[in-house]
PDB file of C-alpha atoms in Angstrom:
ATOM      1  CA  UNK X   1     113.691  98.776  85.707  1.00  0.00           C
ATOM      2  CA  UNK X   2     114.783  96.653  88.676  1.00  0.00           C
ATOM      3  CA  UNK X   3     115.433  97.063  92.401  1.00  0.00           C
ATOM      4  CA  UNK X   4     118.945  98.460  91.776  1.00  0.00           C
ATOM      5  CA  UNK X   5     117.396 101.334  89.814  1.00  0.00           C
ATOM      6  CA  UNK X   6     114.746 101.824  92.507  1.00  0.00           C
ATOM      7  CA  UNK X   7     117.459 102.091  95.163  1.00  0.00           C
ATOM      8  CA  UNK X   8     119.306 104.683  93.038  1.00  0.00           C
ATOM      9  CA  UNK X   9     116.119 106.734  92.650  1.00  0.00           C
ATOM     10  CA  UNK X  10     115.526 106.558  96.411  1.00  0.00           C
ATOM     11  CA  UNK X  11     119.082 107.651  97.209  1.00  0.00           C
ATOM     12  CA  UNK X  12     118.863 110.650  94.866  1.00  0.00           C
ATOM     13  CA  UNK X  13     115.453 111.664  96.218  1.00  0.00           C
ATOM     14  CA  UNK X  14     116.618 111.310  99.802  1.00  0.00           C
ATOM     15  CA  UNK X  15     119.477 113.752  99.136  1.00  0.00           C
ATOM     16  CA  UNK X  16     117.134 116.188  97.362  1.00  0.00           C
ATOM     17  CA  UNK X  17     114.558 116.023 100.163  1.00  0.00           C
ATOM     18  CA  UNK X  18     117.241 116.656 102.802  1.00  0.00           C
ATOM     19  CA  UNK X  19     118.512 119.645 100.782  1.00  0.00           C
ATOM     20  CA  UNK X  20     114.962 120.966 100.746  1.00  0.00           C
ATOM     21  CA  UNK X  21     114.855 120.679 104.534  1.00  0.00           C
ATOM     22  CA  UNK X  22     112.253 117.897 104.638  1.00  0.00           C
ATOM     23  CA  UNK X  23     111.945 115.880 107.863  1.00  0.00           C
ATOM     24  CA  UNK X  24     112.658 112.117 108.039  1.00  0.00           C
ATOM     25  CA  UNK X  25     108.949 111.053 108.128  1.00  0.00           C
ATOM     26  CA  UNK X  26     108.262 112.916 104.850  1.00  0.00           C
ATOM     27  CA  UNK X  27     111.374 111.418 103.247  1.00  0.00           C
ATOM     28  CA  UNK X  28     110.374 107.948 104.394  1.00  0.00           C
ATOM     29  CA  UNK X  29     106.850 108.360 103.049  1.00  0.00           C
ATOM     30  CA  UNK X  30     108.157 109.384  99.627  1.00  0.00           C
ATOM     31  CA  UNK X  31     110.603 106.445  99.589  1.00  0.00           C
ATOM     32  CA  UNK X  32     107.850 103.993 100.419  1.00  0.00           C
ATOM     33  CA  UNK X  33     105.542 105.269  97.721  1.00  0.00           C
ATOM     34  CA  UNK X  34     108.329 105.291  95.128  1.00  0.00           C
ATOM     35  CA  UNK X  35     109.173 101.660  95.922  1.00  0.00           C
ATOM     36  CA  UNK X  36     105.546 100.631  95.521  1.00  0.00           C
ATOM     37  CA  UNK X  37     105.095 102.627  92.284  1.00  0.00           C
ATOM     38  CA  UNK X  38     108.320 101.395  90.723  1.00  0.00           C
ATOM     39  CA  UNK X  39     107.675  97.771  91.667  1.00  0.00           C
ATOM     40  CA  UNK X  40     104.214  98.107  90.099  1.00  0.00           C
ATOM     41  CA  UNK X  41     105.957  99.315  86.942  1.00  0.00           C
ATOM     42  CA  UNK X  42     108.376  96.362  87.057  1.00  0.00           C
ATOM     43  CA  UNK X  43     105.632  93.784  87.408  1.00  0.00           C
ATOM     44  CA  UNK X  44     102.885  95.244  85.252  1.00  0.00           C
ATOM     45  CA  UNK X  45     104.543  96.890  82.233  1.00  0.00           C
ATOM     46  CA  UNK X  46     104.600  95.407  78.764  1.00  0.00           C
ATOM     47  CA  UNK X  47     108.097  95.153  77.312  1.00  0.00           C
ATOM     48  CA  UNK X  48     109.230  98.002  75.019  1.00  0.00           C
ATOM     49  CA  UNK X  49     109.449  97.139  71.318  1.00  0.00           C
ATOM     50  CA  UNK X  50     112.826  97.433  69.606  1.00  0.00           C
ATOM     51  CA  UNK X  51     114.196  99.353  72.584  1.00  0.00           C
ATOM     52  CA  UNK X  52     111.993 102.417  71.927  1.00  0.00           C
ATOM     53  CA  UNK X  53     112.945 104.793  74.755  1.00  0.00           C
ATOM     54  CA  UNK X  54     109.448 106.293  75.132  1.00  0.00           C
ATOM     55  CA  UNK X  55     108.049 102.812  75.780  1.00  0.00           C
ATOM     56  CA  UNK X  56     110.128 102.184  78.887  1.00  0.00           C
ATOM     57  CA  UNK X  57     108.364 102.700  82.243  1.00  0.00           C
ATOM     58  CA  UNK X  58     108.857 106.225  83.586  1.00  0.00           C
ATOM     59  CA  UNK X  59     108.365 107.996  86.880  1.00  0.00           C
ATOM     60  CA  UNK X  60     108.357 111.792  87.318  1.00  0.00           C
ATOM     61  CA  UNK X  61     108.562 113.391  90.768  1.00  0.00           C
ATOM     62  CA  UNK X  62     107.925 117.115  91.121  1.00  0.00           C
ATOM     63  CA  UNK X  63     107.451 119.508  93.980  1.00  0.00           C
ATOM     64  CA  UNK X  64     104.304 121.625  93.697  1.00  0.00           C
ATOM     65  CA  UNK X  65     102.522 124.001  96.082  1.00  0.00           C
ATOM     66  CA  UNK X  66     100.222 121.238  97.395  1.00  0.00           C
ATOM     67  CA  UNK X  67     102.952 118.680  98.072  1.00  0.00           C
ATOM     68  CA  UNK X  68     104.816 116.220  95.888  1.00  0.00           C
ATOM     69  CA  UNK X  69     103.342 115.258  92.551  1.00  0.00           C
ATOM     70  CA  UNK X  70     104.145 111.768  91.310  1.00  0.00           C
ATOM     71  CA  UNK X  71     103.455 110.620  87.765  1.00  0.00           C
ATOM     72  CA  UNK X  72     104.128 107.207  86.278  1.00  0.00           C
ATOM     73  CA  UNK X  73     103.757 106.010  82.704  1.00  0.00           C
ATOM     74  CA  UNK X  74     103.942 102.487  81.346  1.00  0.00           C
ATOM     75  CA  UNK X  75     102.751 100.311  78.498  1.00  0.00           C
ATOM     76  CA  UNK X  76      99.790  98.064  79.276  1.00  0.00           C
ATOM     77  CA  UNK X  77      97.848  95.570  77.144  1.00  0.00           C
ATOM     78  CA  UNK X  78      94.532  96.992  75.939  1.00  0.00           C
ATOM     79  CA  UNK X  79      92.536  94.230  77.657  1.00  0.00           C
ATOM     80  CA  UNK X  80      94.169  95.140  80.981  1.00  0.00           C
ATOM     81  CA  UNK X  81      93.297  98.822  80.576  1.00  0.00           C
ATOM     82  CA  UNK X  82      89.565  98.327  81.009  1.00  0.00           C
ATOM     83  CA  UNK X  83      90.100  96.308  84.230  1.00  0.00           C
ATOM     84  CA  UNK X  84      92.486  98.953  85.562  1.00  0.00           C
ATOM     85  CA  UNK X  85      90.018 101.739  84.771  1.00  0.00           C
ATOM     86  CA  UNK X  86      87.144  99.944  86.540  1.00  0.00           C
ATOM     87  CA  UNK X  87      89.346  99.180  89.543  1.00  0.00           C
ATOM     88  CA  UNK X  88      90.681 102.739  89.962  1.00  0.00           C
ATOM     89  CA  UNK X  89      87.190 104.225  89.492  1.00  0.00           C
ATOM     90  CA  UNK X  90      85.992 101.916  92.272  1.00  0.00           C
ATOM     91  CA  UNK X  91      88.732 102.727  94.802  1.00  0.00           C
ATOM     92  CA  UNK X  92      88.537 106.454  93.964  1.00  0.00           C
ATOM     93  CA  UNK X  93      85.036 106.514  95.465  1.00  0.00           C
ATOM     94  CA  UNK X  94      86.179 105.042  98.811  1.00  0.00           C
ATOM     95  CA  UNK X  95      86.890 106.970 102.000  1.00  0.00           C
ATOM     96  CA  UNK X  96      90.158 106.513 103.915  1.00  0.00           C
ATOM     97  CA  UNK X  97      88.372 104.162 106.331  1.00  0.00           C
ATOM     98  CA  UNK X  98      86.710 102.283 103.463  1.00  0.00           C
ATOM     99  CA  UNK X  99      90.095 101.848 101.786  1.00  0.00           C
ATOM    100  CA  UNK X 100      91.586 100.521 104.985  1.00  0.00           C
ATOM    101  CA  UNK X 101      88.806  97.942 105.319  1.00  0.00           C
ATOM    102  CA  UNK X 102      89.125  96.954 101.665  1.00  0.00           C
ATOM    103  CA  UNK X 103      92.928  96.624 102.018  1.00  0.00           C
ATOM    104  CA  UNK X 104      92.395  94.424 105.048  1.00  0.00           C
ATOM    105  CA  UNK X 105      89.973  92.188 103.164  1.00  0.00           C
ATOM    106  CA  UNK X 106      92.291  91.798 100.118  1.00  0.00           C
ATOM    107  CA  UNK X 107      95.260  91.175 102.437  1.00  0.00           C
ATOM    108  CA  UNK X 108      93.528  88.395 104.333  1.00  0.00           C
ATOM    109  CA  UNK X 109      91.561  86.797 101.487  1.00  0.00           C
ATOM    110  CA  UNK X 110      93.502  87.563  98.300  1.00  0.00           C
ATOM    111  CA  UNK X 111      95.808  85.265  96.381  1.00  0.00           C
ATOM    112  CA  UNK X 112      99.538  85.800  95.895  1.00  0.00           C
ATOM    113  CA  UNK X 113     100.692  86.004  92.255  1.00  0.00           C
ATOM    114  CA  UNK X 114     103.785  84.316  90.776  1.00  0.00           C
ATOM    115  CA  UNK X 115     106.058  87.288  91.472  1.00  0.00           C
ATOM    116  CA  UNK X 116     104.647  87.663  94.966  1.00  0.00           C
ATOM    117  CA  UNK X 117     102.235  90.506  94.170  1.00  0.00           C
ATOM    118  CA  UNK X 118      99.098  90.552  96.209  1.00  0.00           C
ATOM    119  CA  UNK X 119      96.859  92.988  94.330  1.00  0.00           C
ATOM    120  CA  UNK X 120      97.524  95.578  97.009  1.00  0.00           C
ATOM    121  CA  UNK X 121      99.932  97.955  95.223  1.00  0.00           C
ATOM    122  CA  UNK X 122      97.443 100.558  93.967  1.00  0.00           C
ATOM    123  CA  UNK X 123      95.457 100.284  97.201  1.00  0.00           C
ATOM    124  CA  UNK X 124      98.564 101.079  99.201  1.00  0.00           C
ATOM    125  CA  UNK X 125      99.343 104.032  96.926  1.00  0.00           C
ATOM    126  CA  UNK X 126      95.852 105.541  97.082  1.00  0.00           C
ATOM    127  CA  UNK X 127      95.836 105.283 100.886  1.00  0.00           C
ATOM    128  CA  UNK X 128      98.882 107.572 100.941  1.00  0.00           C
ATOM    129  CA  UNK X 129      97.610 109.959  98.250  1.00  0.00           C
ATOM    130  CA  UNK X 130      96.197 113.349  99.127  1.00  0.00           C
ATOM    131  CA  UNK X 131      92.348 113.256  99.122  1.00  0.00           C
ATOM    132  CA  UNK X 132      92.667 109.483  98.445  1.00  0.00           C
ATOM    133  CA  UNK X 133      92.383 110.042  94.698  1.00  0.00           C
ATOM    134  CA  UNK X 134      94.362 108.596  91.793  1.00  0.00           C
ATOM    135  CA  UNK X 135      94.225 110.350  88.415  1.00  0.00           C
ATOM    136  CA  UNK X 136      94.776 108.425  85.223  1.00  0.00           C
ATOM    137  CA  UNK X 137      94.620 108.607  81.449  1.00  0.00           C
ATOM    138  CA  UNK X 138      95.265 106.102  78.691  1.00  0.00           C
ATOM    139  CA  UNK X 139      97.010 107.183  75.465  1.00  0.00           C
ATOM    140  CA  UNK X 140      97.142 105.042  72.338  1.00  0.00           C
ATOM    141  CA  UNK X 141     100.484 103.286  71.754  1.00  0.00           C
ATOM    142  CA  UNK X 142      99.775 100.616  69.116  1.00  0.00           C
ATOM    143  CA  UNK X 143      97.063  98.099  68.150  1.00  0.00           C
ATOM    144  CA  UNK X 144      97.599  95.952  71.251  1.00  0.00           C
ATOM    145  CA  UNK X 145      98.789  98.404  73.883  1.00  0.00           C
ATOM    146  CA  UNK X 146      98.090 101.717  75.560  1.00  0.00           C
ATOM    147  CA  UNK X 147     100.177 104.060  77.681  1.00  0.00           C
ATOM    148  CA  UNK X 148      98.845 104.088  81.227  1.00  0.00           C
ATOM    149  CA  UNK X 149      99.507 107.468  82.886  1.00  0.00           C
ATOM    150  CA  UNK X 150      98.931 107.551  86.629  1.00  0.00           C
ATOM    151  CA  UNK X 151      99.340 110.605  88.838  1.00  0.00           C
ATOM    152  CA  UNK X 152      98.625 111.654  92.393  1.00  0.00           C
ATOM    153  CA  UNK X 153      99.829 114.051  95.085  1.00  0.00           C
ATOM    154  CA  UNK X 154     101.265 113.121  98.464  1.00  0.00           C
TER     155      UNK X 154
ATOM    156  CA  UNK H   1     116.517  72.037 114.418  1.00  0.00           C
ATOM    157  CA  UNK H   2     119.092  74.290 112.733  1.00  0.00           C
ATOM    158  CA  UNK H   3     118.477  78.003 113.075  1.00  0.00           C
ATOM    159  CA  UNK H   4     117.746  80.156 110.043  1.00  0.00           C
ATOM    160  CA  UNK H   5     119.767  83.344 109.740  1.00  0.00           C
ATOM    161  CA  UNK H   6     119.470  85.713 106.765  1.00  0.00           C
ATOM    162  CA  UNK H   7     121.690  88.775 106.650  1.00  0.00           C
ATOM    163  CA  UNK H   8     119.968  92.076 105.844  1.00  0.00           C
ATOM    164  CA  UNK H   9     120.269  93.960 102.551  1.00  0.00           C
ATOM    165  CA  UNK H  10     118.827  97.358 101.547  1.00  0.00           C
ATOM    166  CA  UNK H  11     115.678  95.578 100.445  1.00  0.00           C
ATOM    167  CA  UNK H  12     115.417  92.483 102.642  1.00  0.00           C
ATOM    168  CA  UNK H  13     115.297  92.188 106.432  1.00  0.00           C
ATOM    169  CA  UNK H  14     117.651  90.560 108.879  1.00  0.00           C
ATOM    170  CA  UNK H  15     115.922  87.285 109.704  1.00  0.00           C
ATOM    171  CA  UNK H  16     116.720  85.454 112.929  1.00  0.00           C
ATOM    172  CA  UNK H  17     114.886  82.206 113.621  1.00  0.00           C
ATOM    173  CA  UNK H  18     116.906  80.543 116.355  1.00  0.00           C
ATOM    174  CA  UNK H  19     115.073  78.154 118.703  1.00  0.00           C
ATOM    175  CA  UNK H  20     118.203  77.210 120.706  1.00  0.00           C
ATOM    176  CA  UNK H  21     118.679  80.839 121.772  1.00  0.00           C
ATOM    177  CA  UNK H  22     114.953  81.530 121.770  1.00  0.00           C
ATOM    178  CA  UNK H  23     115.363  84.490 119.417  1.00  0.00           C
ATOM    179  CA  UNK H  24     112.912  85.088 116.587  1.00  0.00           C
ATOM    180  CA  UNK H  25     113.017  88.418 114.749  1.00  0.00           C
ATOM    181  CA  UNK H  26     112.606  90.267 111.457  1.00  0.00           C
ATOM    182  CA  UNK H  27     114.471  93.580 111.331  1.00  0.00           C
ATOM    183  CA  UNK H  28     114.836  96.147 108.529  1.00  0.00           C
ATOM    184  CA  UNK H  29     113.264  96.676 105.111  1.00  0.00           C
ATOM    185  CA  UNK H  30     111.317  94.204 103.060  1.00  0.00           C
ATOM    186  CA  UNK H  31     110.800  95.032  99.402  1.00  0.00           C
ATOM    187  CA  UNK H  32     112.431  92.196  97.476  1.00  0.00           C
ATOM    188  CA  UNK H  33     111.838  92.158  93.719  1.00  0.00           C
ATOM    189  CA  UNK H  34     110.332  88.702  94.139  1.00  0.00           C
ATOM    190  CA  UNK H  35     108.739  88.211  97.549  1.00  0.00           C
ATOM    191  CA  UNK H  36     107.838  84.589  96.837  1.00  0.00           C
ATOM    192  CA  UNK H  37     111.505  83.718  96.301  1.00  0.00           C
ATOM    193  CA  UNK H  38     112.555  85.474  99.511  1.00  0.00           C
ATOM    194  CA  UNK H  39     109.772  84.283 101.824  1.00  0.00           C
ATOM    195  CA  UNK H  40     109.292  80.667 100.667  1.00  0.00           C
ATOM    196  CA  UNK H  41     112.366  79.309 102.555  1.00  0.00           C
ATOM    197  CA  UNK H  42     111.263  81.256 105.649  1.00  0.00           C
ATOM    198  CA  UNK H  43     107.743  79.821 105.528  1.00  0.00           C
ATOM    199  CA  UNK H  44     109.167  76.332 104.934  1.00  0.00           C
ATOM    200  CA  UNK H  45     111.442  76.717 107.972  1.00  0.00           C
ATOM    201  CA  UNK H  46     108.549  77.965 110.123  1.00  0.00           C
ATOM    202  CA  UNK H  47     106.295  75.107 109.049  1.00  0.00           C
ATOM    203  CA  UNK H  48     108.964  72.517 109.795  1.00  0.00           C
ATOM    204  CA  UNK H  49     109.632  74.177 113.153  1.00  0.00           C
ATOM    205  CA  UNK H  50     106.026  74.109 114.292  1.00  0.00           C
ATOM    206  CA  UNK H  51     105.617  70.530 113.045  1.00  0.00           C
ATOM    207  CA  UNK H  52     108.675  69.415 115.025  1.00  0.00           C
ATOM    208  CA  UNK H  53     108.231  71.554 118.131  1.00  0.00           C
ATOM    209  CA  UNK H  54     105.108  70.336 119.847  1.00  0.00           C
ATOM    210  CA  UNK H  55     105.902  72.318 123.006  1.00  0.00           C
ATOM    211  CA  UNK H  56     107.795  75.569 122.585  1.00  0.00           C
ATOM    212  CA  UNK H  57     106.691  78.979 123.818  1.00  0.00           C
ATOM    213  CA  UNK H  58     107.430  81.451 121.074  1.00  0.00           C
ATOM    214  CA  UNK H  59     108.042  85.211 121.250  1.00  0.00           C
ATOM    215  CA  UNK H  60     108.703  86.889 117.926  1.00  0.00           C
ATOM    216  CA  UNK H  61     109.627  90.481 117.023  1.00  0.00           C
ATOM    217  CA  UNK H  62     108.750  92.368 113.866  1.00  0.00           C
ATOM    218  CA  UNK H  63     110.886  95.452 113.589  1.00  0.00           C
ATOM    219  CA  UNK H  64     110.367  96.713 110.054  1.00  0.00           C
ATOM    220  CA  UNK H  65     111.394 100.113 108.705  1.00  0.00           C
ATOM    221  CA  UNK H  66     109.301  99.485 105.615  1.00  0.00           C
ATOM    222  CA  UNK H  67     107.708  96.568 103.795  1.00  0.00           C
ATOM    223  CA  UNK H  68     106.000  96.511 100.407  1.00  0.00           C
ATOM    224  CA  UNK H  69     102.543  95.121  99.773  1.00  0.00           C
ATOM    225  CA  UNK H  70     103.703  91.749  98.485  1.00  0.00           C
ATOM    226  CA  UNK H  71     105.773  91.277 101.658  1.00  0.00           C
ATOM    227  CA  UNK H  72     102.603  92.161 103.607  1.00  0.00           C
ATOM    228  CA  UNK H  73     100.981  88.962 102.357  1.00  0.00           C
ATOM    229  CA  UNK H  74     103.905  86.833 103.505  1.00  0.00           C
ATOM    230  CA  UNK H  75     104.099  88.522 106.899  1.00  0.00           C
ATOM    231  CA  UNK H  76     100.463  87.517 107.343  1.00  0.00           C
ATOM    232  CA  UNK H  77     101.356  83.925 106.408  1.00  0.00           C
ATOM    233  CA  UNK H  78     104.083  83.930 109.090  1.00  0.00           C
ATOM    234  CA  UNK H  79     101.611  85.280 111.645  1.00  0.00           C
ATOM    235  CA  UNK H  80      99.097  82.588 110.679  1.00  0.00           C
ATOM    236  CA  UNK H  81     101.736  79.905 111.321  1.00  0.00           C
ATOM    237  CA  UNK H  82     102.395  81.405 114.761  1.00  0.00           C
ATOM    238  CA  UNK H  83      98.669  81.257 115.460  1.00  0.00           C
ATOM    239  CA  UNK H  84      98.661  77.616 114.374  1.00  0.00           C
ATOM    240  CA  UNK H  85     101.510  76.937 116.823  1.00  0.00           C
ATOM    241  CA  UNK H  86      99.549  78.676 119.576  1.00  0.00           C
ATOM    242  CA  UNK H  87      96.456  76.600 118.763  1.00  0.00           C
ATOM    243  CA  UNK H  88      98.464  73.499 119.680  1.00  0.00           C
ATOM    244  CA  UNK H  89      98.682  74.810 123.249  1.00  0.00           C
ATOM    245  CA  UNK H  90     101.908  76.829 123.068  1.00  0.00           C
ATOM    246  CA  UNK H  91     102.176  80.314 124.504  1.00  0.00           C
ATOM    247  CA  UNK H  92     102.955  82.742 121.674  1.00  0.00           C
ATOM    248  CA  UNK H  93     103.526  86.507 121.713  1.00  0.00           C
ATOM    249  CA  UNK H  94     104.112  88.973 118.907  1.00  0.00           C
ATOM    250  CA  UNK H  95     105.852  92.285 119.366  1.00  0.00           C
ATOM    251  CA  UNK H  96     105.435  94.808 116.547  1.00  0.00           C
ATOM    252  CA  UNK H  97     107.702  97.878 116.507  1.00  0.00           C
ATOM    253  CA  UNK H  98     107.125 101.171 114.716  1.00  0.00           C
ATOM    254  CA  UNK H  99     109.033 104.457 114.671  1.00  0.00           C
ATOM    255  CA  UNK H 100     107.336 107.410 116.301  1.00  0.00           C
ATOM    256  CA  UNK H 101     105.560 109.438 113.533  1.00  0.00           C
ATOM    257  CA  UNK H 102     105.341 106.375 111.291  1.00  0.00           C
ATOM    258  CA  UNK H 103     101.574 106.060 111.324  1.00  0.00           C
ATOM    259  CA  UNK H 104     101.632 103.679 108.346  1.00  0.00           C
ATOM    260  CA  UNK H 105     103.680 101.102 110.269  1.00  0.00           C
ATOM    261  CA  UNK H 106     101.503 101.625 113.352  1.00  0.00           C
ATOM    262  CA  UNK H 107      98.338 101.044 111.276  1.00  0.00           C
ATOM    263  CA  UNK H 108      99.900  97.989 109.626  1.00  0.00           C
ATOM    264  CA  UNK H 109     100.514  96.555 113.094  1.00  0.00           C
ATOM    265  CA  UNK H 110      96.934  97.345 114.141  1.00  0.00           C
ATOM    266  CA  UNK H 111      95.602  95.657 110.992  1.00  0.00           C
ATOM    267  CA  UNK H 112      97.541  92.475 111.757  1.00  0.00           C
ATOM    268  CA  UNK H 113      96.528  92.681 115.406  1.00  0.00           C
ATOM    269  CA  UNK H 114      92.866  92.628 114.320  1.00  0.00           C
ATOM    270  CA  UNK H 115      93.422  89.703 111.967  1.00  0.00           C
ATOM    271  CA  UNK H 116      95.446  87.391 114.203  1.00  0.00           C
ATOM    272  CA  UNK H 117      94.265  85.863 117.449  1.00  0.00           C
ATOM    273  CA  UNK H 118      97.632  85.884 119.257  1.00  0.00           C
ATOM    274  CA  UNK H 119      98.758  88.291 122.038  1.00  0.00           C
ATOM    275  CA  UNK H 120     100.077  91.190 119.962  1.00  0.00           C
ATOM    276  CA  UNK H 121     101.948  94.110 121.473  1.00  0.00           C
ATOM    277  CA  UNK H 122     102.591  97.279 119.439  1.00  0.00           C
ATOM    278  CA  UNK H 123     105.642  99.198 120.644  1.00  0.00           C
ATOM    279  CA  UNK H 124     106.795 102.688 119.640  1.00  0.00           C
ATOM    280  CA  UNK H 125     110.530 103.202 119.195  1.00  0.00           C
ATOM    281  CA  UNK H 126     112.398 106.461 118.674  1.00  0.00           C
ATOM    282  CA  UNK H 127     114.861 107.262 115.875  1.00  0.00           C
TER     283      UNK H 127
END
């Protein structure tokens, strides 16, 4: 996945949203969250082995009664999974105001990684999610890796 | 000092850093695949500018449609350099635009406003 693919996804979703009669702010919000999710997948996925299609990062967008359901799936190293789990459990307990304060503190004090990531991706996503909750599961993939399934509603 | 102009793309903003015409602005989207690669030349230009320009009142506009979280870090670095320039006795002002209904961009502006000690105006614009 790269930015060219992200832009294609955004263009398709923009057309779909317009067909569904959605207003520009809702379309913009979906675009923003898709960019953040997909760039997370680009920067944090393990590479697929032997081109196995099910090991490539995936994003599923569906309309449900409550809003728009977004699911992502990617391969992560097992040692990363525990850190991810602890981190999501922690931010899932925070209120909208608490998340804003935490975002502010990571923004002003955090380090920038080699690809320019600032450790803010999931925080940005949860701030836009309904009820400020992220749902996740880990499925076994192989001895070293797990599938990380993330889902939320906006 | 030579100005720095960067043309916009779908994922990177139009950057105008032009002391001769006193125009400093970022306009558009910012979600480059590698924010470090995009923002490093901008930060280098800004640092050189404030080192060379001991007296220069600076007004800068941020007119983003959207920026991703890794761009957020670099925007803060730019704002910190402006504050540094102000601390040398220059008058600096920041103008932050957001579209009406775009509460995320409004909040982002408010967050920066709280972080940076430079006159910071938040302005609503319509579609």
